[in-house]
């Protein structure tokens, strides 16, 4: 019974046995791991409050507006005493090698989590189905499912539930699966048995801090979203700060660098589900001019069912204009930019003008766009293994980024 429905009356059930069965059902529904946490978030709400007070959430005003709800699960779902946290692996093993695309400045880099179907559409019905199975066994109970759809501190709950630990890059990280997974939650009033948290294993490593192209991980466990390329290319509604544009490189939607650098992502799992294993529209290795030529209708049609669609055509063009400005000068690249020099969007026109000015400077011998890209020479973990294992960061798992 969804929270907010009439009063729930669960049957008398063996909660230990029910917890075991929930884990089995979750597997049957395609989840790769599951855990159960209580609703005491410890110091996480204070860290979130400090992060917001420091302005590190940028323009994500909803983070500030909903901070109280994030901190108090009982406010979001009255009577909630447990959070079932579920992991769903997404690494698309059939995609072109991530580092090779990042090092190929004519190509577009799309965060690997976004190459397949919109994860909300995959996870949410499965969470709902899991809740329905629990209800069939236990009788009506209070619950609500979440998948990046409400103010939920998913990293904190995932860590409490034993799905991993919060890495220095602020994402949830597992010894067995790295960080290339989505999270979903079920808040419930059933007092299910808790699963154990796990120890952190970052140790003295700081590979993710050193690898971040923009220095957004300002200290271990502290992300300044205003510098994060995932924020700049997905969340930010407006101009990308000029000082950061050269550092964005060819990343047009999200960024995976902190995850690619993380040694634990050698153990990341290839997606088993075809919605994530299958790359849509060749987005793992597309040429920048080709994507820049998409009309609004083409963008809407091709990105239907993809998480990318929510940024809209204007931000899409803005991001690609920046990447084109960072690409080596060629008639194809400069021609693509000229094709949108008079774009109806002032935002797009301004980014195109910036990019063209860089190419003009490059061909005048003053500098080269590609020479300004700081993406080489960073310490890296090994490439994805032959089994397709590797490491995106996405804002969705950065809900509790403080
Ligand atoms: S790269 Fe190193 S410090 Fe960063 S999350 Fe991975 S193990 Fe932790």
mmCIF file of C-alpha atoms and ligand atoms in Angstrom:
data_model
loop_
_atom_site.group_PDB
_atom_site.id
_atom_site.type_symbol
_atom_site.label_atom_id
_atom_site.label_comp_id
_atom_site.label_asym_id
_atom_site.label_seq_id
_atom_site.Cartn_x
_atom_site.Cartn_y
_atom_site.Cartn_z
ATOM 1 C CA UNK A 1 0.000 0.000 0.000
ATOM 2 C CA UNK A 2 1.478 3.270 -1.033
ATOM 3 C CA UNK A 3 2.209 5.634 1.812
ATOM 4 C CA UNK A 4 -0.613 8.086 2.089
ATOM 5 C CA UNK A 5 -3.216 5.410 1.400
ATOM 6 C CA UNK A 6 -5.600 4.172 4.052
ATOM 7 C CA UNK A 7 -4.123 2.811 7.239
ATOM 8 C CA UNK A 8 -1.868 -0.185 6.563
ATOM 9 C CA UNK A 9 -2.386 -3.418 8.455
ATOM 10 C CA UNK A 10 0.532 -5.806 7.790
ATOM 11 C CA UNK A 11 0.048 -9.484 8.608
ATOM 12 C CA UNK A 12 2.136 -11.090 11.297
ATOM 13 C CA UNK A 13 5.191 -12.181 9.317
ATOM 14 C CA UNK A 14 8.622 -13.498 10.125
ATOM 15 C CA UNK A 15 10.608 -10.379 9.277
ATOM 16 C CA UNK A 16 13.945 -12.201 9.069
ATOM 17 C CA UNK A 17 12.523 -14.613 6.526
ATOM 18 C CA UNK A 18 10.866 -11.756 4.702
ATOM 19 C CA UNK A 19 14.181 -9.929 4.491
ATOM 20 C CA UNK A 20 15.756 -12.989 2.882
ATOM 21 C CA UNK A 21 12.933 -13.309 0.403
ATOM 22 C CA UNK A 22 13.143 -9.634 -0.526
ATOM 23 C CA UNK A 23 16.773 -10.160 -1.499
ATOM 24 C CA UNK A 24 15.785 -13.085 -3.725
ATOM 25 C CA UNK A 25 12.917 -11.171 -5.343
ATOM 26 C CA UNK A 26 15.189 -8.201 -5.950
ATOM 27 C CA UNK A 27 17.594 -10.446 -7.846
ATOM 28 C CA UNK A 28 14.729 -11.877 -9.874
ATOM 29 C CA UNK A 29 13.706 -8.345 -10.789
ATOM 30 C CA UNK A 30 17.175 -7.551 -12.076
ATOM 31 C CA UNK A 31 18.725 -5.724 -9.136
ATOM 32 C CA UNK A 32 22.348 -6.589 -8.520
ATOM 33 C CA UNK A 33 22.392 -6.042 -4.759
ATOM 34 C CA UNK A 34 20.095 -4.916 -2.031
ATOM 35 C CA UNK A 35 20.385 -3.785 1.583
ATOM 36 C CA UNK A 36 18.262 -2.382 4.373
ATOM 37 C CA UNK A 37 19.074 0.689 6.486
ATOM 38 C CA UNK A 38 17.351 2.433 9.352
ATOM 39 C CA UNK A 39 16.403 6.075 8.914
ATOM 40 C CA UNK A 40 19.015 7.642 11.201
ATOM 41 C CA UNK A 41 21.306 9.525 8.832
ATOM 42 C CA UNK A 42 23.889 10.471 11.446
ATOM 43 C CA UNK A 43 25.918 13.523 10.474
ATOM 44 C CA UNK A 44 24.933 13.387 6.784
ATOM 45 C CA UNK A 45 22.201 16.049 7.085
ATOM 46 C CA UNK A 46 24.633 18.447 8.773
ATOM 47 C CA UNK A 47 27.217 17.855 6.060
ATOM 48 C CA UNK A 48 24.550 18.575 3.477
ATOM 49 C CA UNK A 49 23.559 21.778 5.315
ATOM 50 C CA UNK A 50 27.205 22.898 5.430
ATOM 51 C CA UNK A 51 27.604 22.132 1.724
ATOM 52 C CA UNK A 52 24.560 24.210 0.850
ATOM 53 C CA UNK A 53 25.630 27.040 3.183
ATOM 54 C CA UNK A 54 28.940 27.149 1.311
ATOM 55 C CA UNK A 55 27.012 27.566 -1.952
ATOM 56 C CA UNK A 56 28.534 24.455 -3.462
ATOM 57 C CA UNK A 57 25.178 23.341 -4.865
ATOM 58 C CA UNK A 58 25.383 26.155 -7.427
ATOM 59 C CA UNK A 59 22.017 26.842 -9.025
ATOM 60 C CA UNK A 60 20.463 23.592 -7.787
ATOM 61 C CA UNK A 61 18.013 25.479 -5.570
ATOM 62 C CA UNK A 62 15.945 22.357 -5.064
ATOM 63 C CA UNK A 63 18.833 20.971 -3.016
ATOM 64 C CA UNK A 64 18.380 23.820 -0.530
ATOM 65 C CA UNK A 65 14.579 23.833 -0.700
ATOM 66 C CA UNK A 66 14.306 20.164 0.092
ATOM 67 C CA UNK A 67 17.197 19.790 2.505
ATOM 68 C CA UNK A 68 14.854 19.282 5.467
ATOM 69 C CA UNK A 69 13.015 16.484 3.664
ATOM 70 C CA UNK A 70 16.298 14.821 2.789
ATOM 71 C CA UNK A 71 17.295 14.883 6.419
ATOM 72 C CA UNK A 72 14.012 13.506 7.766
ATOM 73 C CA UNK A 73 12.717 10.421 5.934
ATOM 74 C CA UNK A 74 9.701 10.369 8.251
ATOM 75 C CA UNK A 75 8.648 13.729 6.829
ATOM 76 C CA UNK A 76 8.766 12.346 3.307
ATOM 77 C CA UNK A 77 6.995 9.091 4.149
ATOM 78 C CA UNK A 78 5.160 9.200 7.468
ATOM 79 C CA UNK A 79 5.966 6.175 9.620
ATOM 80 C CA UNK A 80 9.027 5.141 7.615
ATOM 81 C CA UNK A 81 11.474 3.175 9.733
ATOM 82 C CA UNK A 82 13.542 1.432 7.040
ATOM 83 C CA UNK A 83 14.973 2.174 3.640
ATOM 84 C CA UNK A 84 15.508 -0.670 1.186
ATOM 85 C CA UNK A 85 18.403 0.399 -1.004
ATOM 86 C CA UNK A 86 18.857 -1.365 -4.344
ATOM 87 C CA UNK A 87 21.766 -1.388 -6.811
ATOM 88 C CA UNK A 88 21.453 -1.777 -10.567
ATOM 89 C CA UNK A 89 24.673 -2.064 -12.608
ATOM 90 C CA UNK A 90 24.858 -0.061 -15.810
ATOM 91 C CA UNK A 91 28.323 -0.224 -17.401
ATOM 92 C CA UNK A 92 27.733 -0.635 -21.174
ATOM 93 C CA UNK A 93 30.443 -3.108 -22.101
ATOM 94 C CA UNK A 94 29.742 -2.786 -25.835
ATOM 95 C CA UNK A 95 30.633 0.924 -25.820
ATOM 96 C CA UNK A 96 33.881 2.253 -27.211
ATOM 97 C CA UNK A 97 36.650 2.510 -24.639
ATOM 98 C CA UNK A 98 35.879 5.574 -22.525
ATOM 99 C CA UNK A 99 39.449 6.842 -22.325
ATOM 100 C CA UNK A 100 39.916 6.481 -26.066
ATOM 101 C CA UNK A 101 36.907 8.728 -26.687
ATOM 102 C CA UNK A 102 38.103 11.290 -24.153
ATOM 103 C CA UNK A 103 41.449 11.382 -25.908
ATOM 104 C CA UNK A 104 39.813 11.854 -29.323
ATOM 105 C CA UNK A 105 38.799 15.535 -29.349
ATOM 106 C CA UNK A 106 36.719 15.304 -32.542
ATOM 107 C CA UNK A 107 34.369 12.851 -30.858
ATOM 108 C CA UNK A 108 31.684 13.532 -28.255
ATOM 109 C CA UNK A 109 32.030 12.021 -24.813
ATOM 110 C CA UNK A 110 28.730 11.071 -23.168
ATOM 111 C CA UNK A 111 28.768 9.763 -19.635
ATOM 112 C CA UNK A 112 28.497 6.017 -19.804
ATOM 113 C CA UNK A 113 25.425 5.874 -17.595
ATOM 114 C CA UNK A 114 23.466 7.826 -20.229
ATOM 115 C CA UNK A 115 24.249 5.702 -23.277
ATOM 116 C CA UNK A 116 21.253 3.454 -22.751
ATOM 117 C CA UNK A 117 17.695 3.931 -21.620
ATOM 118 C CA UNK A 118 16.670 6.488 -19.008
ATOM 119 C CA UNK A 119 17.436 4.726 -15.742
ATOM 120 C CA UNK A 120 14.308 6.125 -14.072
ATOM 121 C CA UNK A 121 12.203 4.173 -16.550
ATOM 122 C CA UNK A 122 14.041 0.965 -15.799
ATOM 123 C CA UNK A 123 14.417 1.119 -12.041
ATOM 124 C CA UNK A 124 11.153 2.645 -10.892
ATOM 125 C CA UNK A 125 8.793 -0.085 -12.166
ATOM 126 C CA UNK A 126 11.089 -2.728 -10.699
ATOM 127 C CA UNK A 127 11.059 -1.033 -7.319
ATOM 128 C CA UNK A 128 7.286 -0.871 -7.554
ATOM 129 C CA UNK A 129 7.145 -4.559 -8.473
ATOM 130 C CA UNK A 130 9.363 -5.414 -5.507
ATOM 131 C CA UNK A 131 7.041 -3.495 -3.181
ATOM 132 C CA UNK A 132 4.063 -5.354 -4.666
ATOM 133 C CA UNK A 133 5.707 -8.713 -3.933
ATOM 134 C CA UNK A 134 6.346 -7.651 -0.366
ATOM 135 C CA UNK A 135 2.726 -6.596 -0.063
ATOM 136 C CA UNK A 136 1.528 -9.920 -1.431
ATOM 137 C CA UNK A 137 3.524 -11.653 1.300
ATOM 138 C CA UNK A 138 3.163 -9.291 4.227
ATOM 139 C CA UNK A 139 -0.148 -7.676 3.536
ATOM 140 C CA UNK A 140 -0.718 -3.976 3.163
ATOM 141 C CA UNK A 141 2.163 -1.857 4.411
ATOM 142 C CA UNK A 142 3.249 1.735 4.056
ATOM 143 C CA UNK A 143 5.876 2.416 1.433
ATOM 144 C CA UNK A 144 7.037 4.731 -1.326
ATOM 145 C CA UNK A 145 9.562 4.049 -4.057
ATOM 146 C CA UNK A 146 12.228 6.496 -5.189
ATOM 147 C CA UNK A 147 14.631 6.663 -8.049
ATOM 148 C CA UNK A 148 16.242 10.081 -8.177
ATOM 149 C CA UNK A 149 12.690 11.406 -7.952
ATOM 150 C CA UNK A 150 12.577 13.061 -4.559
ATOM 151 C CA UNK A 151 14.965 14.400 -1.927
ATOM 152 C CA UNK A 152 16.562 11.149 -0.810
ATOM 153 C CA UNK A 153 20.097 10.844 0.562
ATOM 154 C CA UNK A 154 20.739 7.774 -1.491
ATOM 155 C CA UNK A 155 24.478 7.544 -0.965
ATOM 156 C CA UNK A 156 24.080 7.772 2.808
ATOM 157 C CA UNK A 157 21.362 5.109 2.788
ATOM 158 C CA UNK A 158 23.265 2.895 0.379
ATOM 159 C CA UNK A 159 26.291 3.065 2.668
ATOM 160 C CA UNK A 160 24.237 2.314 5.777
ATOM 161 C CA UNK A 161 22.638 -0.615 3.995
ATOM 162 C CA UNK A 162 26.049 -2.094 3.197
ATOM 163 C CA UNK A 163 26.023 -1.556 -0.566
ATOM 164 C CA UNK A 164 29.362 0.192 -0.343
ATOM 165 C CA UNK A 165 31.080 3.195 1.172
ATOM 166 C CA UNK A 166 31.111 6.846 0.242
ATOM 167 C CA UNK A 167 34.267 7.338 -1.777
ATOM 168 C CA UNK A 168 36.400 10.466 -1.737
ATOM 169 C CA UNK A 169 34.685 11.413 -5.005
ATOM 170 C CA UNK A 170 31.388 11.348 -2.990
ATOM 171 C CA UNK A 171 29.855 8.479 -4.948
ATOM 172 C CA UNK A 172 28.893 5.166 -3.429
ATOM 173 C CA UNK A 173 31.638 2.670 -4.080
ATOM 174 C CA UNK A 174 31.767 -1.093 -3.700
ATOM 175 C CA UNK A 175 34.706 -3.489 -3.575
ATOM 176 C CA UNK A 176 32.761 -5.895 -5.713
ATOM 177 C CA UNK A 177 31.223 -3.521 -8.219
ATOM 178 C CA UNK A 178 33.071 -0.202 -8.246
ATOM 179 C CA UNK A 179 30.670 2.699 -8.679
ATOM 180 C CA UNK A 180 29.076 2.111 -12.095
ATOM 181 C CA UNK A 181 25.585 1.501 -10.807
ATOM 182 C CA UNK A 182 22.289 3.244 -10.196
ATOM 183 C CA UNK A 183 20.508 3.317 -6.864
ATOM 184 C CA UNK A 184 16.832 3.122 -6.043
ATOM 185 C CA UNK A 185 15.055 3.112 -2.692
ATOM 186 C CA UNK A 186 11.904 1.934 -1.005
ATOM 187 C CA UNK A 187 10.992 3.777 2.171
ATOM 188 C CA UNK A 188 8.845 1.525 4.321
ATOM 189 C CA UNK A 189 7.168 1.284 7.690
ATOM 190 C CA UNK A 190 8.028 -2.427 7.927
ATOM 191 C CA UNK A 191 10.727 -2.956 10.610
ATOM 192 C CA UNK A 192 12.815 -5.229 8.388
ATOM 193 C CA UNK A 193 16.123 -6.617 9.685
ATOM 194 C CA UNK A 194 19.067 -4.347 8.939
ATOM 195 C CA UNK A 195 21.983 -5.296 6.754
ATOM 196 C CA UNK A 196 25.521 -4.476 7.834
ATOM 197 C CA UNK A 197 27.489 -1.516 6.558
ATOM 198 C CA UNK A 198 30.954 -2.129 5.121
ATOM 199 C CA UNK A 199 34.317 -0.569 5.849
ATOM 200 C CA UNK A 200 35.675 2.164 3.577
ATOM 201 C CA UNK A 201 38.590 1.230 1.357
ATOM 202 C CA UNK A 202 39.864 4.481 -0.120
ATOM 203 C CA UNK A 203 42.896 4.470 2.141
ATOM 204 C CA UNK A 204 45.550 6.932 1.029
ATOM 205 C CA UNK A 205 44.364 6.901 -2.584
ATOM 206 C CA UNK A 206 43.461 10.246 -4.122
ATOM 207 C CA UNK A 207 43.276 9.285 -7.782
ATOM 208 C CA UNK A 208 39.804 10.747 -8.245
ATOM 209 C CA UNK A 209 40.831 14.135 -6.834
ATOM 210 C CA UNK A 210 43.829 14.305 -9.147
ATOM 211 C CA UNK A 211 41.880 13.132 -12.178
ATOM 212 C CA UNK A 212 39.005 15.624 -11.987
ATOM 213 C CA UNK A 213 39.485 17.906 -15.009
ATOM 214 C CA UNK A 214 38.146 20.977 -13.196
ATOM 215 C CA UNK A 215 39.333 20.331 -9.644
ATOM 216 C CA UNK A 216 35.731 19.949 -8.499
ATOM 217 C CA UNK A 217 36.643 17.481 -5.738
ATOM 218 C CA UNK A 218 38.094 20.233 -3.596
ATOM 219 C CA UNK A 219 39.029 17.885 -0.750
ATOM 220 C CA UNK A 220 38.358 14.249 0.035
ATOM 221 C CA UNK A 221 34.596 13.738 0.270
ATOM 222 C CA UNK A 222 33.920 17.353 -0.733
ATOM 223 C CA UNK A 223 32.552 18.196 -4.154
ATOM 224 C CA UNK A 224 32.046 21.741 -5.393
ATOM 225 C CA UNK A 225 29.230 21.134 -7.887
ATOM 226 C CA UNK A 226 29.855 24.543 -9.477
ATOM 227 C CA UNK A 227 33.024 23.130 -10.978
ATOM 228 C CA UNK A 228 31.730 19.633 -11.709
ATOM 229 C CA UNK A 229 31.344 18.889 -15.425
ATOM 230 C CA UNK A 230 28.260 16.783 -14.742
ATOM 231 C CA UNK A 231 26.665 19.842 -13.165
ATOM 232 C CA UNK A 232 27.909 22.215 -15.875
ATOM 233 C CA UNK A 233 26.621 20.090 -18.752
ATOM 234 C CA UNK A 234 23.414 18.723 -17.200
ATOM 235 C CA UNK A 235 22.133 20.797 -14.299
ATOM 236 C CA UNK A 236 23.296 24.305 -15.158
ATOM 237 C CA UNK A 237 20.677 26.331 -17.009
ATOM 238 C CA UNK A 238 22.624 29.159 -18.569
ATOM 239 C CA UNK A 239 26.115 29.956 -19.694
ATOM 240 C CA UNK A 240 28.974 27.688 -18.754
ATOM 241 C CA UNK A 241 31.593 29.881 -17.049
ATOM 242 C CA UNK A 242 34.221 30.799 -19.611
ATOM 243 C CA UNK A 243 37.131 29.901 -17.380
ATOM 244 C CA UNK A 244 35.857 26.325 -17.147
ATOM 245 C CA UNK A 245 34.994 25.788 -20.813
ATOM 246 C CA UNK A 246 38.482 24.751 -21.935
ATOM 247 C CA UNK A 247 38.559 22.212 -19.088
ATOM 248 C CA UNK A 248 35.338 20.553 -20.242
ATOM 249 C CA UNK A 249 37.166 19.066 -23.214
ATOM 250 C CA UNK A 250 34.849 16.949 -25.359
ATOM 251 C CA UNK A 251 32.470 15.989 -22.537
ATOM 252 C CA UNK A 252 29.006 16.970 -23.805
ATOM 253 C CA UNK A 253 26.862 15.194 -21.218
ATOM 254 C CA UNK A 254 28.215 14.359 -17.801
ATOM 255 C CA UNK A 255 31.684 13.236 -16.865
ATOM 256 C CA UNK A 256 33.174 9.950 -15.724
ATOM 257 C CA UNK A 257 36.742 10.926 -15.004
ATOM 258 C CA UNK A 258 36.677 10.424 -11.254
ATOM 259 C CA UNK A 259 35.212 6.988 -11.770
ATOM 260 C CA UNK A 260 37.565 6.038 -14.569
ATOM 261 C CA UNK A 261 40.470 6.907 -12.287
ATOM 262 C CA UNK A 262 39.183 4.860 -9.380
ATOM 263 C CA UNK A 263 40.999 1.541 -8.987
ATOM 264 C CA UNK A 264 37.869 -0.121 -7.625
ATOM 265 C CA UNK A 265 36.181 0.314 -10.959
ATOM 266 C CA UNK A 266 38.351 -2.487 -12.281
ATOM 267 C CA UNK A 267 35.656 -4.546 -10.624
ATOM 268 C CA UNK A 268 32.715 -2.664 -12.069
ATOM 269 C CA UNK A 269 30.135 -4.979 -13.608
ATOM 270 C CA UNK A 270 29.013 -4.905 -17.176
ATOM 271 C CA UNK A 271 25.287 -4.239 -17.397
ATOM 272 C CA UNK A 272 23.245 -7.405 -17.689
ATOM 273 C CA UNK A 273 20.077 -5.589 -18.666
ATOM 274 C CA UNK A 274 19.741 -4.812 -22.377
ATOM 275 C CA UNK A 275 18.395 -1.321 -21.636
ATOM 276 C CA UNK A 276 21.847 -0.397 -20.325
ATOM 277 C CA UNK A 277 24.022 -2.863 -22.211
ATOM 278 C CA UNK A 278 22.805 -1.482 -25.543
ATOM 279 C CA UNK A 279 24.229 1.825 -26.742
ATOM 280 C CA UNK A 280 21.648 4.057 -28.432
ATOM 281 C CA UNK A 281 22.321 6.017 -31.614
ATOM 282 C CA UNK A 282 26.056 5.411 -31.525
ATOM 283 C CA UNK A 283 26.406 7.911 -28.695
ATOM 284 C CA UNK A 284 29.469 6.152 -27.335
ATOM 285 C CA UNK A 285 31.552 7.365 -30.257
ATOM 286 C CA UNK A 286 29.737 10.082 -32.208
ATOM 287 C CA UNK A 287 31.365 12.878 -34.170
ATOM 288 C CA UNK A 288 30.757 16.308 -32.637
ATOM 289 C CA UNK A 289 29.634 17.979 -35.921
ATOM 290 C CA UNK A 290 27.113 15.213 -36.500
ATOM 291 C CA UNK A 291 25.436 15.743 -33.118
ATOM 292 C CA UNK A 292 25.616 19.529 -33.516
ATOM 293 C CA UNK A 293 23.579 19.268 -36.728
ATOM 294 C CA UNK A 294 20.579 17.652 -35.021
ATOM 295 C CA UNK A 295 17.458 19.797 -35.232
ATOM 296 C CA UNK A 296 15.243 20.137 -32.183
ATOM 297 C CA UNK A 297 12.866 17.542 -33.635
ATOM 298 C CA UNK A 298 15.734 15.147 -34.277
ATOM 299 C CA UNK A 299 17.034 15.647 -30.753
ATOM 300 C CA UNK A 300 13.592 15.001 -29.253
ATOM 301 C CA UNK A 301 13.011 11.923 -31.387
ATOM 302 C CA UNK A 302 16.425 10.353 -30.940
ATOM 303 C CA UNK A 303 16.662 11.091 -27.246
ATOM 304 C CA UNK A 304 13.167 9.816 -26.466
ATOM 305 C CA UNK A 305 13.537 7.359 -23.601
ATOM 306 C CA UNK A 306 16.998 8.666 -22.746
ATOM 307 C CA UNK A 307 17.988 10.642 -19.648
ATOM 308 C CA UNK A 308 19.708 13.078 -22.011
ATOM 309 C CA UNK A 309 16.387 14.374 -23.312
ATOM 310 C CA UNK A 310 15.705 16.260 -20.102
ATOM 311 C CA UNK A 311 18.463 18.798 -20.717
ATOM 312 C CA UNK A 312 16.699 19.895 -23.923
ATOM 313 C CA UNK A 313 18.046 20.866 -27.329
ATOM 314 C CA UNK A 314 19.429 24.267 -26.276
ATOM 315 C CA UNK A 315 21.727 22.940 -23.551
ATOM 316 C CA UNK A 316 22.677 20.093 -25.862
ATOM 317 C CA UNK A 317 23.892 22.615 -28.462
ATOM 318 C CA UNK A 318 25.553 24.741 -25.778
ATOM 319 C CA UNK A 319 27.554 21.786 -24.582
ATOM 320 C CA UNK A 320 28.561 20.670 -28.053
ATOM 321 C CA UNK A 321 29.599 24.226 -28.962
ATOM 322 C CA UNK A 322 32.028 24.157 -26.042
ATOM 323 C CA UNK A 323 33.405 20.797 -27.152
ATOM 324 C CA UNK A 324 33.773 22.072 -30.722
ATOM 325 C CA UNK A 325 35.647 25.067 -29.343
ATOM 326 C CA UNK A 326 38.044 22.656 -27.643
ATOM 327 C CA UNK A 327 38.561 20.479 -30.731
ATOM 328 C CA UNK A 328 41.516 20.941 -33.059
ATOM 329 C CA UNK A 329 40.795 23.435 -35.801
ATOM 330 C CA UNK A 330 39.631 21.935 -39.072
ATOM 331 C CA UNK A 331 37.262 23.051 -41.828
ATOM 332 C CA UNK A 332 34.687 20.534 -40.585
ATOM 333 C CA UNK A 333 34.771 21.761 -36.986
ATOM 334 C CA UNK A 334 34.783 25.453 -37.891
ATOM 335 C CA UNK A 335 32.089 24.886 -40.531
ATOM 336 C CA UNK A 336 29.866 23.188 -37.968
ATOM 337 C CA UNK A 337 30.220 26.157 -35.647
ATOM 338 C CA UNK A 338 29.490 28.646 -38.432
ATOM 339 C CA UNK A 339 26.290 26.732 -39.234
ATOM 340 C CA UNK A 340 24.885 27.851 -35.866
ATOM 341 C CA UNK A 341 26.463 31.284 -35.590
ATOM 342 C CA UNK A 342 22.977 32.776 -36.060
ATOM 343 C CA UNK A 343 21.122 30.205 -33.978
ATOM 344 C CA UNK A 344 17.818 31.527 -32.555
ATOM 345 C CA UNK A 345 19.109 30.878 -29.032
ATOM 346 C CA UNK A 346 21.266 33.658 -27.586
ATOM 347 C CA UNK A 347 22.841 31.075 -25.291
ATOM 348 C CA UNK A 348 23.907 28.931 -28.213
ATOM 349 C CA UNK A 349 25.106 31.941 -30.241
ATOM 350 C CA UNK A 350 27.307 33.117 -27.367
ATOM 351 C CA UNK A 351 28.931 29.701 -26.935
ATOM 352 C CA UNK A 352 29.418 29.390 -30.689
ATOM 353 C CA UNK A 353 31.055 32.840 -30.790
ATOM 354 C CA UNK A 354 33.369 31.801 -27.962
ATOM 355 C CA UNK A 355 34.309 28.626 -29.800
ATOM 356 C CA UNK A 356 34.902 30.398 -33.087
ATOM 357 C CA UNK A 357 37.103 32.951 -31.345
ATOM 358 C CA UNK A 358 39.252 30.098 -30.021
ATOM 359 C CA UNK A 359 39.632 28.658 -33.499
ATOM 360 C CA UNK A 360 40.390 32.080 -34.896
ATOM 361 C CA UNK A 361 43.096 32.487 -32.275
ATOM 362 C CA UNK A 362 44.408 29.001 -33.080
ATOM 363 C CA UNK A 363 44.658 29.636 -36.796
ATOM 364 C CA UNK A 364 46.252 33.009 -36.074
ATOM 365 C CA UNK A 365 48.981 31.136 -34.236
ATOM 366 C CA UNK A 366 48.191 32.587 -30.828
ATOM 367 C CA UNK A 367 47.085 29.320 -29.258
ATOM 368 C CA UNK A 368 45.297 26.093 -30.107
ATOM 369 C CA UNK A 369 42.098 24.889 -28.530
ATOM 370 C CA UNK A 370 43.445 21.385 -28.155
ATOM 371 C CA UNK A 371 46.630 22.662 -26.505
ATOM 372 C CA UNK A 372 44.495 24.165 -23.757
ATOM 373 C CA UNK A 373 42.845 20.862 -22.886
ATOM 374 C CA UNK A 374 44.187 19.582 -19.572
ATOM 375 C CA UNK A 375 42.907 16.041 -19.952
ATOM 376 C CA UNK A 376 46.170 14.319 -20.715
ATOM 377 C CA UNK A 377 48.837 13.346 -18.251
ATOM 378 C CA UNK A 378 46.397 12.704 -15.439
ATOM 379 C CA UNK A 379 46.931 9.621 -13.344
ATOM 380 C CA UNK A 380 44.595 6.947 -14.556
ATOM 381 C CA UNK A 381 43.472 3.555 -13.484
ATOM 382 C CA UNK A 382 43.841 0.851 -16.070
ATOM 383 C CA UNK A 383 41.451 0.730 -18.957
ATOM 384 C CA UNK A 384 38.270 -1.288 -18.779
ATOM 385 C CA UNK A 385 39.162 -4.942 -18.670
ATOM 386 C CA UNK A 386 38.453 -7.471 -21.350
ATOM 387 C CA UNK A 387 35.303 -8.422 -19.523
ATOM 388 C CA UNK A 388 34.033 -4.956 -20.137
ATOM 389 C CA UNK A 389 34.507 -3.867 -16.583
ATOM 390 C CA UNK A 390 35.154 -0.243 -15.885
ATOM 391 C CA UNK A 391 33.580 2.673 -14.402
ATOM 392 C CA UNK A 392 29.537 8.318 -14.536
ATOM 393 C CA UNK A 393 28.966 10.313 -12.340
ATOM 394 C CA UNK A 394 26.097 11.560 -12.360
ATOM 395 C CA UNK A 395 24.420 13.961 -10.201
ATOM 396 C CA UNK A 396 21.904 11.320 -9.302
ATOM 397 C CA UNK A 397 24.343 9.603 -6.966
ATOM 398 C CA UNK A 398 25.708 12.899 -5.728
ATOM 399 C CA UNK A 399 22.578 13.752 -3.753
ATOM 400 C CA UNK A 400 24.563 13.858 -0.586
ATOM 401 C CA UNK A 401 27.673 15.434 -1.877
ATOM 402 C CA UNK A 402 28.831 17.327 1.166
HETATM 403 S S1 LIG B 1 39.798 6.981 -6.721
HETATM 404 FE FE1 LIG B 1 40.716 6.340 -4.782
HETATM 405 S S2 LIG B 1 40.116 7.969 -3.290
HETATM 406 FE FE2 LIG B 1 38.763 8.180 -5.103
HETATM 407 S S3 LIG B 1 36.901 6.990 -4.575
HETATM 408 FE FE3 LIG B 1 38.315 5.585 -5.714
HETATM 409 S S4 LIG B 1 39.526 4.545 -4.093
HETATM 410 FE FE4 LIG B 1 38.546 6.347 -3.135
#
